[in-house]
């Protein structure tokens, strides 16, 4: 646990030190769970968004994108169910006066038991070495089975309470599990209450009547209310998808864990409209497709897992999360939901406009069913950033910090470094900067000794360092150093653009 905490602290401090992420309003002591992206953070974030956008919109002939407004008609949130049901169960500890989400307390408790299983597995793996059969071990070891039974029992009770909106049952579960407040260490809990997570603001004058506007808690509704506009103007045929990237806002109660849980964050969502009855096939398709998208980043498969939902949201008939092993354990990174025709039907009902599709092959009108894929930009950032950040001991015993980002996502693709700040090397290096800048984000740096400049580029994830030395002036090309292997090779200047294009390819999802 201490190691996990240290690793997480290192992620947060590294992100700040190198200009990736700053606490919002820092000189005023910050604003809870709100963060600003700095000069390098914005580049990585934009590259993540571009990877998602391309793989959804550009690589699929039947998916298009939109950018709907954050402010929407207030009735939308009535129709979607958010006004009445977008709640979190909260509970206070009477001694510390700290507020928690009852569901998160229980989920954290389950995660601790999962951790115990993981430790048993690791211990056995060490003991048995190559002969170790993990599947057999977890299905037969009595201690593991005992832990697993506990998890299953808690999960069953927890789902029952959540499905029945049984707040007293949730409280009783917290008491029975002897969950204590991490601050006060006591079990002196209040009742559990529901708390709506939407932020509200006013639009126009009060005399106009209904003037409460919500900051959207998800981008999806902007897609649903534009379903007909896009379908008709784009002559879209079912099955087809509409994608959107944009800000969402939630008044989160427990706002810790850095950019994992923010009050203002960004989502990348895609709603895929299908024929009624075909939704579960498409659900399966997108469930697999989305995992492929993650794996194409080159992060090992064991860092991801599916978590099928026991408790289904009021609109869903199947749901799964793709969870990622963050420095604080496995947590949701992306949600994939089969949302039935709930949203379109409700918007038809509340707006009085028929949101249907005429299927010329079936010669039939129907309300399409929807598969949603919904992923947080910030959580993806945290996953890629925390996985890529490593301290390495080199052959000569020295250490370096390296941020092994996929090259195409790295803020800078190359740094151009004159070996010394004289003899015409800076001028030559700037020529190379100008040669590359139209194709790639590149950085020019002449400060400090070359070794320190390499370390700095390693720490911000730059995949290539291009060093200009005296031989460059004699027409002998430049040295290109690769970040992860630290291997160096000599490349003629006229081949540099082609070299970088060849080595920094778009990520393909297949
Ligand atoms: P959680 O259970 O962790 O609160 P959720 O199930 O409410 O998440 P969804 O409503 O399915 O999340 O939202 C889709 C995605 O949006 C999530 O998978 C996550 O990546 C992202 N997301 C949701 N809430 C936040 C938040 N407060 N901060 C950052 N990202 C978020």
XYZ file of C-alpha atoms in Angstrom, residues 56-392:
337
model
C -14.024 6.523 -34.040
C -14.892 9.076 -36.714
C -12.137 8.834 -39.321
C -11.746 5.044 -39.327
C -15.478 4.245 -39.391
C -17.486 5.150 -42.469
C -20.709 5.093 -40.431
C -19.699 7.297 -37.464
C -19.791 11.100 -37.540
C -18.977 13.683 -34.890
C -20.736 16.707 -33.397
C -20.013 19.417 -30.836
C -23.171 20.303 -28.941
C -23.486 23.144 -26.423
C -22.948 22.612 -22.714
C -26.132 24.555 -21.902
C -29.278 22.735 -22.946
C -32.997 23.073 -22.389
C -33.717 22.182 -18.738
C -36.428 19.695 -19.754
C -33.686 17.501 -21.255
C -32.464 16.580 -17.788
C -35.995 15.838 -16.632
C -36.476 13.548 -19.659
C -33.116 11.802 -19.211
C -33.880 11.051 -15.567
C -30.975 13.087 -14.192
C -33.101 15.560 -12.207
C -34.784 12.737 -10.330
C -32.159 10.029 -10.282
C -28.613 11.313 -10.868
C -27.841 10.896 -7.216
C -25.069 9.537 -5.090
C -25.713 8.019 -1.653
C -23.714 10.008 0.864
C -22.881 9.370 4.482
C -21.074 11.501 7.085
C -18.805 10.464 9.881
C -20.026 12.279 12.999
C -16.565 12.489 14.558
C -14.433 13.685 11.657
C -17.373 15.537 10.009
C -16.077 14.130 6.712
C -18.491 13.157 3.955
C -18.215 9.948 1.930
C -20.070 8.142 -0.795
C -21.627 5.080 0.778
C -21.145 3.088 -2.443
C -17.464 4.068 -2.665
C -16.837 3.014 0.960
C -18.221 -0.425 0.144
C -16.368 -0.686 -3.175
C -13.100 0.263 -1.459
C -13.737 -2.420 1.126
C -14.199 -4.986 -1.670
C -11.013 -3.741 -3.348
C -9.090 -4.419 -0.117
C -10.234 -8.040 -0.134
C -9.310 -8.300 -3.837
C -5.895 -7.046 -2.856
C -5.534 -9.886 -0.372
C -6.259 -12.388 -3.157
C -3.683 -10.702 -5.344
C -1.076 -11.007 -2.567
C -1.831 -14.720 -2.108
C -1.372 -15.215 -5.858
C 1.918 -13.333 -5.887
C 3.209 -15.343 -2.916
C 2.286 -18.637 -4.568
C 3.763 -17.512 -7.868
C 7.096 -16.904 -6.152
C 6.945 -20.252 -4.395
C 6.030 -22.375 -7.435
C 7.891 -20.435 -10.124
C 7.314 -21.613 -13.698
C 5.137 -24.522 -12.564
C 2.530 -22.084 -11.189
C -0.979 -22.444 -12.597
C -2.890 -19.301 -11.615
C -6.336 -20.506 -12.657
C -5.992 -23.705 -10.696
C -4.644 -21.849 -7.665
C -7.472 -19.311 -7.462
C -10.113 -21.986 -7.916
C -8.749 -24.322 -5.218
C -6.747 -22.438 -2.587
C -8.882 -22.295 0.585
C -7.762 -18.796 1.621
C -8.476 -17.388 -1.829
C -11.862 -19.122 -1.912
C -12.731 -17.695 1.486
C -11.864 -14.162 0.331
C -13.796 -14.675 -2.895
C -16.866 -15.833 -0.987
C -16.734 -12.695 1.136
C -16.563 -10.561 -2.029
C -19.494 -12.399 -3.592
C -21.638 -12.061 -0.464
C -20.913 -8.356 -0.099
C -21.477 -7.721 -3.808
C -24.839 -9.485 -3.721
C -26.058 -7.485 -0.715
C -24.648 -4.248 -2.115
C -26.348 -4.708 -5.521
C -29.637 -5.537 -3.854
C -29.543 -2.310 -1.818
C -28.495 -0.178 -4.803
C -31.162 -1.672 -7.069
C -33.876 -1.188 -4.465
C -32.594 2.270 -3.490
C -32.432 0.892 0.055
C -30.411 3.553 1.889
C -30.888 2.018 5.326
C -29.652 -1.306 3.916
C -26.505 0.395 2.621
C -25.845 1.908 6.042
C -26.366 -1.462 7.691
C -23.898 -3.039 5.267
C -21.281 -0.400 6.151
C -21.854 -1.118 9.856
C -21.770 -4.910 9.372
C -18.523 -4.695 7.428
C -17.110 -2.580 10.285
C -15.934 0.085 7.841
C -14.261 2.934 9.687
C -13.700 6.558 8.677
C -10.070 6.836 7.506
C -9.733 10.183 9.327
C -11.341 9.557 12.728
C -11.024 5.783 12.717
C -14.573 5.471 14.134
C -17.803 3.828 13.000
C -19.989 6.722 14.111
C -21.949 7.124 10.856
C -25.008 9.253 10.014
C -27.938 8.059 7.916
C -27.347 7.639 4.180
C -28.937 10.384 2.039
C -29.239 10.899 -1.698
C -27.445 13.895 -3.196
C -27.980 15.164 -6.762
C -24.680 15.541 -8.593
C -25.722 18.171 -11.160
C -24.516 21.765 -10.934
C -27.273 24.315 -11.548
C -27.067 27.915 -12.663
C -29.477 30.619 -13.832
C -30.142 31.773 -17.350
C -32.024 34.971 -18.210
C -34.273 36.881 -15.822
C -36.191 35.201 -13.031
C -39.467 36.633 -14.337
C -39.213 34.435 -17.424
C -40.131 31.485 -15.258
C -38.213 28.254 -15.636
C -34.677 29.614 -15.656
C -32.630 26.872 -13.972
C -30.015 25.545 -16.325
C -27.809 22.560 -15.539
C -24.193 22.150 -16.489
C -24.351 18.870 -18.405
C -23.217 15.870 -16.341
C -22.584 13.868 -19.548
C -22.223 14.745 -23.209
C -24.545 11.953 -24.372
C -27.790 13.952 -24.181
C -26.450 16.478 -26.714
C -26.169 13.542 -29.115
C -29.674 12.181 -28.459
C -31.401 15.525 -28.986
C -29.527 15.945 -32.287
C -30.298 12.418 -33.474
C -32.760 13.513 -36.166
C -30.711 16.534 -37.262
C -27.666 14.378 -37.918
C -29.541 11.405 -39.344
C -31.448 13.539 -41.843
C -28.740 16.053 -42.820
C -26.090 13.314 -43.054
C -28.460 10.776 -44.716
C -27.253 8.268 -42.148
C -28.443 4.673 -42.342
C -28.789 2.449 -39.323
C -26.491 1.150 -37.876
C -24.592 4.418 -37.400
C -22.881 6.341 -34.635
C -22.530 9.923 -33.418
C -19.396 10.834 -31.469
C -18.643 13.817 -29.298
C -15.820 15.071 -27.082
C -16.633 17.708 -24.508
C -16.727 18.975 -20.947
C -19.021 17.486 -18.329
C -19.626 18.597 -14.750
C -20.494 16.645 -11.626
C -20.649 17.864 -8.063
C -18.674 14.869 -6.821
C -18.799 14.319 -3.089
C -15.584 12.423 -2.692
C -13.141 14.314 -4.790
C -9.732 12.851 -4.244
C -7.464 10.773 -6.454
C -6.235 13.686 -8.553
C -7.719 13.780 -12.081
C -9.474 10.435 -11.591
C -12.520 12.105 -10.075
C -12.970 15.745 -10.994
C -15.863 18.165 -10.758
C -15.137 19.483 -14.251
C -13.843 16.889 -16.682
C -13.958 15.821 -20.278
C -15.706 12.871 -21.897
C -15.377 11.121 -25.240
C -18.713 9.510 -25.964
C -20.204 7.681 -28.905
C -23.822 6.642 -29.293
C -24.344 3.864 -31.815
C -27.929 3.563 -33.139
C -29.086 0.068 -34.074
C -32.197 -1.950 -34.905
C -34.264 -3.086 -31.902
C -33.331 -6.667 -31.082
C -29.793 -6.328 -32.434
C -28.503 -4.302 -29.516
C -26.879 -7.114 -27.543
C -24.842 -8.220 -30.561
C -23.645 -4.659 -31.028
C -22.968 -4.358 -27.312
C -20.641 -7.352 -27.589
C -18.994 -5.851 -30.660
C -18.267 -2.500 -28.988
C -17.155 -4.138 -25.768
C -14.435 -5.974 -27.710
C -13.654 -3.092 -30.026
C -13.080 -0.662 -27.171
C -10.680 -2.989 -25.386
C -8.711 -3.295 -28.634
C -8.458 0.501 -28.708
C -6.845 0.459 -25.263
C -4.527 -2.437 -26.046
C -3.334 -0.760 -29.262
C -1.626 1.788 -26.994
C 0.873 -0.922 -26.111
C -0.019 -1.101 -22.411
C -0.041 -4.788 -21.304
C -3.408 -6.562 -21.279
C -3.132 -7.449 -17.583
C -3.577 -3.744 -16.733
C -7.173 -3.937 -18.020
C -10.207 -5.953 -17.054
C -13.940 -5.962 -17.764
C -16.351 -5.431 -14.932
C -19.871 -6.433 -15.908
C -22.511 -4.498 -13.975
C -24.722 -6.221 -11.460
C -26.698 -3.057 -10.879
C -28.003 -1.725 -14.168
C -28.864 1.946 -14.568
C -32.559 2.647 -15.141
C -31.997 2.939 -18.906
C -29.682 -0.037 -19.560
C -30.177 -3.720 -20.443
C -26.454 -4.574 -20.382
C -23.431 -2.692 -19.099
C -19.768 -3.247 -18.553
C -16.822 -1.144 -17.477
C -13.309 -1.403 -18.769
C -11.249 -1.045 -15.622
C -7.601 -0.063 -15.521
C -5.027 -0.775 -12.853
C -4.347 2.772 -11.657
C -1.675 3.351 -8.993
C -4.531 3.041 -6.441
C -5.939 -0.214 -7.875
C -8.384 -1.321 -10.579
C -10.986 1.369 -11.285
C -13.377 2.316 -14.078
C -11.799 3.914 -17.122
C -14.603 3.477 -19.649
C -18.261 2.467 -19.582
C -20.056 0.569 -22.349
C -23.819 0.532 -22.018
C -26.693 -0.900 -23.948
C -29.108 1.995 -23.300
C -32.138 0.477 -25.089
C -34.430 3.077 -26.675
C -34.874 4.809 -23.331
C -33.360 8.199 -24.160
C -34.928 8.664 -27.605
C -38.338 7.543 -26.306
C -38.174 9.890 -23.345
C -37.128 12.837 -25.503
C -39.999 12.029 -27.895
C -42.362 12.030 -24.955
C -41.048 15.235 -23.331
C -40.535 17.252 -26.535
C -43.575 16.031 -28.414
C -41.334 15.377 -31.469
C -41.228 11.906 -32.926
C -37.619 10.645 -32.786
C -37.903 7.651 -35.067
C -36.161 6.139 -38.028
C -37.662 4.734 -41.194
C -35.818 1.542 -42.071
C -36.272 1.133 -45.814
C -35.022 -2.459 -45.783
C -37.621 -3.500 -43.219
C -40.159 -0.967 -44.496
C -40.780 -0.041 -40.878
C -40.598 2.924 -38.486
C -38.980 2.366 -35.116
C -37.168 4.080 -32.248
C -33.546 2.913 -32.564
C -31.746 1.164 -29.728
C -28.438 2.583 -28.570
C -25.035 1.276 -27.543
C -22.959 3.881 -25.772
C -19.207 3.940 -25.295
C -18.164 6.560 -22.766
C -14.619 7.257 -21.675
C -13.055 10.058 -19.642
C -10.237 11.993 -21.313
C -8.697 12.746 -17.920
C -8.834 9.144 -16.707
C -7.226 8.020 -19.968
C -4.538 10.644 -19.435
C -3.951 9.348 -15.909
C -3.795 5.734 -17.113
C -1.262 6.437 -19.861
C 0.780 8.858 -17.767
C 0.971 6.716 -14.629
C 1.746 3.563 -16.582
C 4.482 5.305 -18.592
C 6.283 6.900 -15.640
C 9.242 4.809 -14.479
C 12.462 5.136 -12.549
C 15.196 3.099 -14.217
